[in-house]
Amino acid sequence: MSQKTQSFYIIVSLLIFTGMGFLFKYYTGFAHKWFNNYGAAVFYEIFWCLFAFLFFRSPKAIIQIPLWVFIITCILEFLQLWHPPFLEQIRATLVGKLLLGTTFAWWDFPHYAVGCFLGWLWLRQLQGKGYAKKSQS
């Protein structure tokens, strides 16, 4: 399968996981607090794994991407304890709120780990789509 086809699968995956993340973030039914706060965090991690995979597709990146996504999102979570005016201005926007978050929560960390693990599994599947023929040659 070509790099172009693999890119197609990555972009389709990004669209699906982005849509699911927004559905979870704005879900109003049963257990909506969990879906809004923690379930959406799983999709947030998978999204960033897929986004990075668009640019870095080596087999080594399959392992490094989820690790870096986890580290960076954990740093962003701790940054939510810091409230300087410039960060508050960014967080006041929808994009800033979605990217940086607004409230620190210890329970985000296990959900970040689950999201990165699932992201790693998904990247492995996508890697097979791009490298399967090369390894058979």
Short mmCIF file of C-alpha atoms in Angstrom, two decimals:
data_model
loop_
_atom_site.label_atom_id
_atom_site.label_comp_id
_atom_site.label_asym_id
_atom_site.label_seq_id
_atom_site.Cartn_x
_atom_site.Cartn_y
_atom_site.Cartn_z
CA MET A 1 0.00 0.00 0.00
CA SER A 2 1.36 3.42 -0.90
CA GLN A 3 2.21 6.32 1.38
CA LYS A 4 -0.66 8.20 -0.28
CA THR A 5 -3.13 5.48 0.72
CA GLN A 6 -1.69 5.40 4.22
CA SER A 7 -2.12 9.19 4.42
CA PHE A 8 -5.74 8.74 3.39
CA TYR A 9 -6.28 6.26 6.26
CA ILE A 10 -4.59 8.62 8.72
CA ILE A 11 -6.75 11.57 7.64
CA VAL A 12 -9.95 9.52 7.78
CA SER A 13 -8.91 8.30 11.25
CA LEU A 14 -8.23 11.89 12.34
CA LEU A 15 -11.70 12.95 11.18
CA ILE A 16 -13.39 10.04 12.96
CA PHE A 17 -11.49 10.48 16.23
CA THR A 18 -11.97 14.26 16.16
CA GLY A 19 -15.70 13.79 15.67
CA MET A 20 -15.86 11.24 18.48
CA GLY A 21 -13.87 13.54 20.75
CA PHE A 22 -16.31 16.40 20.19
CA LEU A 23 -19.27 14.05 20.68
CA PHE A 24 -17.83 12.98 24.01
CA LYS A 25 -16.91 16.54 25.00
CA TYR A 26 -20.44 17.83 24.42
CA TYR A 27 -22.47 14.72 25.22
CA THR A 28 -25.39 15.48 27.60
CA GLY A 29 -26.82 12.04 28.41
CA PHE A 30 -26.15 9.43 31.06
CA ALA A 31 -22.71 9.77 32.74
CA HIS A 32 -22.09 12.96 30.77
CA LYS A 33 -19.51 14.25 33.27
CA TRP A 34 -17.27 11.25 32.66
CA PHE A 35 -17.70 11.47 28.89
CA ASN A 36 -17.11 15.25 28.86
CA ASN A 37 -14.10 15.28 31.14
CA TYR A 38 -12.35 11.94 30.80
CA GLY A 39 -13.71 10.05 27.81
CA ALA A 40 -12.91 13.00 25.55
CA ALA A 41 -9.33 12.98 26.91
CA VAL A 42 -8.82 9.49 25.45
CA PHE A 43 -9.76 10.77 21.99
CA TYR A 44 -7.59 13.88 22.52
CA GLU A 45 -4.54 11.64 22.96
CA ILE A 46 -5.40 9.46 19.96
CA PHE A 47 -5.88 12.60 17.84
CA TRP A 48 -2.38 13.89 18.67
CA CYS A 49 -0.83 10.48 18.01
CA LEU A 50 -2.46 10.41 14.57
CA PHE A 51 -1.56 14.02 13.83
CA ALA A 52 2.13 13.38 14.61
CA PHE A 53 2.02 10.19 12.55
CA LEU A 54 1.15 12.26 9.49
CA PHE A 55 4.68 13.68 9.68
CA PHE A 56 6.70 10.91 11.34
CA ARG A 57 5.95 7.42 10.04
CA SER A 58 8.98 5.33 10.83
CA PRO A 59 8.58 2.14 12.85
CA LYS A 60 10.56 3.86 15.64
CA ALA A 61 8.03 6.73 15.64
CA ILE A 62 5.22 4.25 16.39
CA ILE A 63 6.66 3.93 19.90
CA GLN A 64 7.99 7.47 20.33
CA ILE A 65 4.85 9.34 19.28
CA PRO A 66 2.54 7.98 22.02
CA LEU A 67 5.27 8.50 24.63
CA TRP A 68 5.83 12.12 23.61
CA VAL A 69 2.10 12.78 23.36
CA PHE A 70 1.69 11.45 26.90
CA ILE A 71 4.60 13.54 28.24
CA ILE A 72 3.44 16.75 26.55
CA THR A 73 -0.19 16.37 27.62
CA CYS A 74 0.91 15.67 31.19
CA ILE A 75 2.98 18.87 31.10
CA LEU A 76 -0.07 20.73 29.76
CA GLU A 77 -2.15 19.25 32.58
CA PHE A 78 0.30 20.57 35.18
CA LEU A 79 0.30 23.94 33.41
CA GLN A 80 -3.38 24.17 34.33
CA LEU A 81 -2.20 24.85 37.89
CA TRP A 82 -0.52 28.03 36.62
CA HIS A 83 -2.76 31.02 35.88
CA PRO A 84 -0.73 33.91 34.46
CA PRO A 85 -2.76 36.48 32.50
CA PHE A 86 -1.40 35.43 29.08
CA LEU A 87 -2.44 31.78 29.63
CA GLU A 88 -5.84 32.84 30.95
CA GLN A 89 -6.37 34.88 27.77
CA ILE A 90 -5.56 31.84 25.66
CA ARG A 91 -7.78 29.58 27.78
CA ALA A 92 -10.65 32.05 27.41
CA THR A 93 -10.90 31.11 23.71
CA LEU A 94 -12.53 27.88 22.52
CA VAL A 95 -9.33 26.71 20.83
CA GLY A 96 -7.26 27.56 23.93
CA LYS A 97 -9.73 25.76 26.17
CA LEU A 98 -9.71 22.66 23.95
CA LEU A 99 -5.92 22.56 23.53
CA LEU A 100 -4.70 23.67 26.96
CA GLY A 101 -7.62 22.82 29.22
CA THR A 102 -8.74 24.91 32.16
CA THR A 103 -8.82 22.75 35.29
CA PHE A 104 -6.20 20.41 36.69
CA ALA A 105 -7.44 16.89 37.49
CA TRP A 106 -5.39 13.90 38.63
CA TRP A 107 -7.91 11.60 36.97
CA ASP A 108 -6.87 12.90 33.55
CA PHE A 109 -3.54 11.07 33.74
CA PRO A 110 -4.89 7.48 33.58
CA HIS A 111 -7.14 8.51 30.70
CA TYR A 112 -4.16 10.05 28.90
CA ALA A 113 -2.32 6.74 29.35
CA VAL A 114 -5.28 4.77 27.96
CA GLY A 115 -5.55 7.17 25.00
CA CYS A 116 -1.84 6.88 24.23
CA PHE A 117 -1.99 3.09 24.48
CA LEU A 118 -4.96 2.99 22.09
CA GLY A 119 -3.18 5.51 19.87
CA TRP A 120 -0.13 3.22 19.79
CA LEU A 121 -2.32 0.27 18.79
CA TRP A 122 -3.94 2.36 16.04
CA LEU A 123 -0.57 3.56 14.73
CA ARG A 124 0.61 -0.04 14.55
CA GLN A 125 -2.42 -0.88 12.43
CA LEU A 126 -1.81 2.10 10.18
CA GLN A 127 1.88 1.23 9.90
CA GLY A 128 0.87 -2.13 8.51
CA LYS A 129 -1.11 -0.30 5.83
CA GLY A 130 1.99 1.59 4.68
CA TYR A 131 4.83 -0.87 5.19
CA ALA A 132 3.30 -4.31 4.52
CA LYS A 133 4.27 -4.44 0.83
CA LYS A 134 7.75 -3.03 1.43
CA SER A 135 8.57 -5.81 3.87
CA GLN A 136 7.38 -8.47 1.39
CA SER A 137 9.61 -7.20 -1.45
#
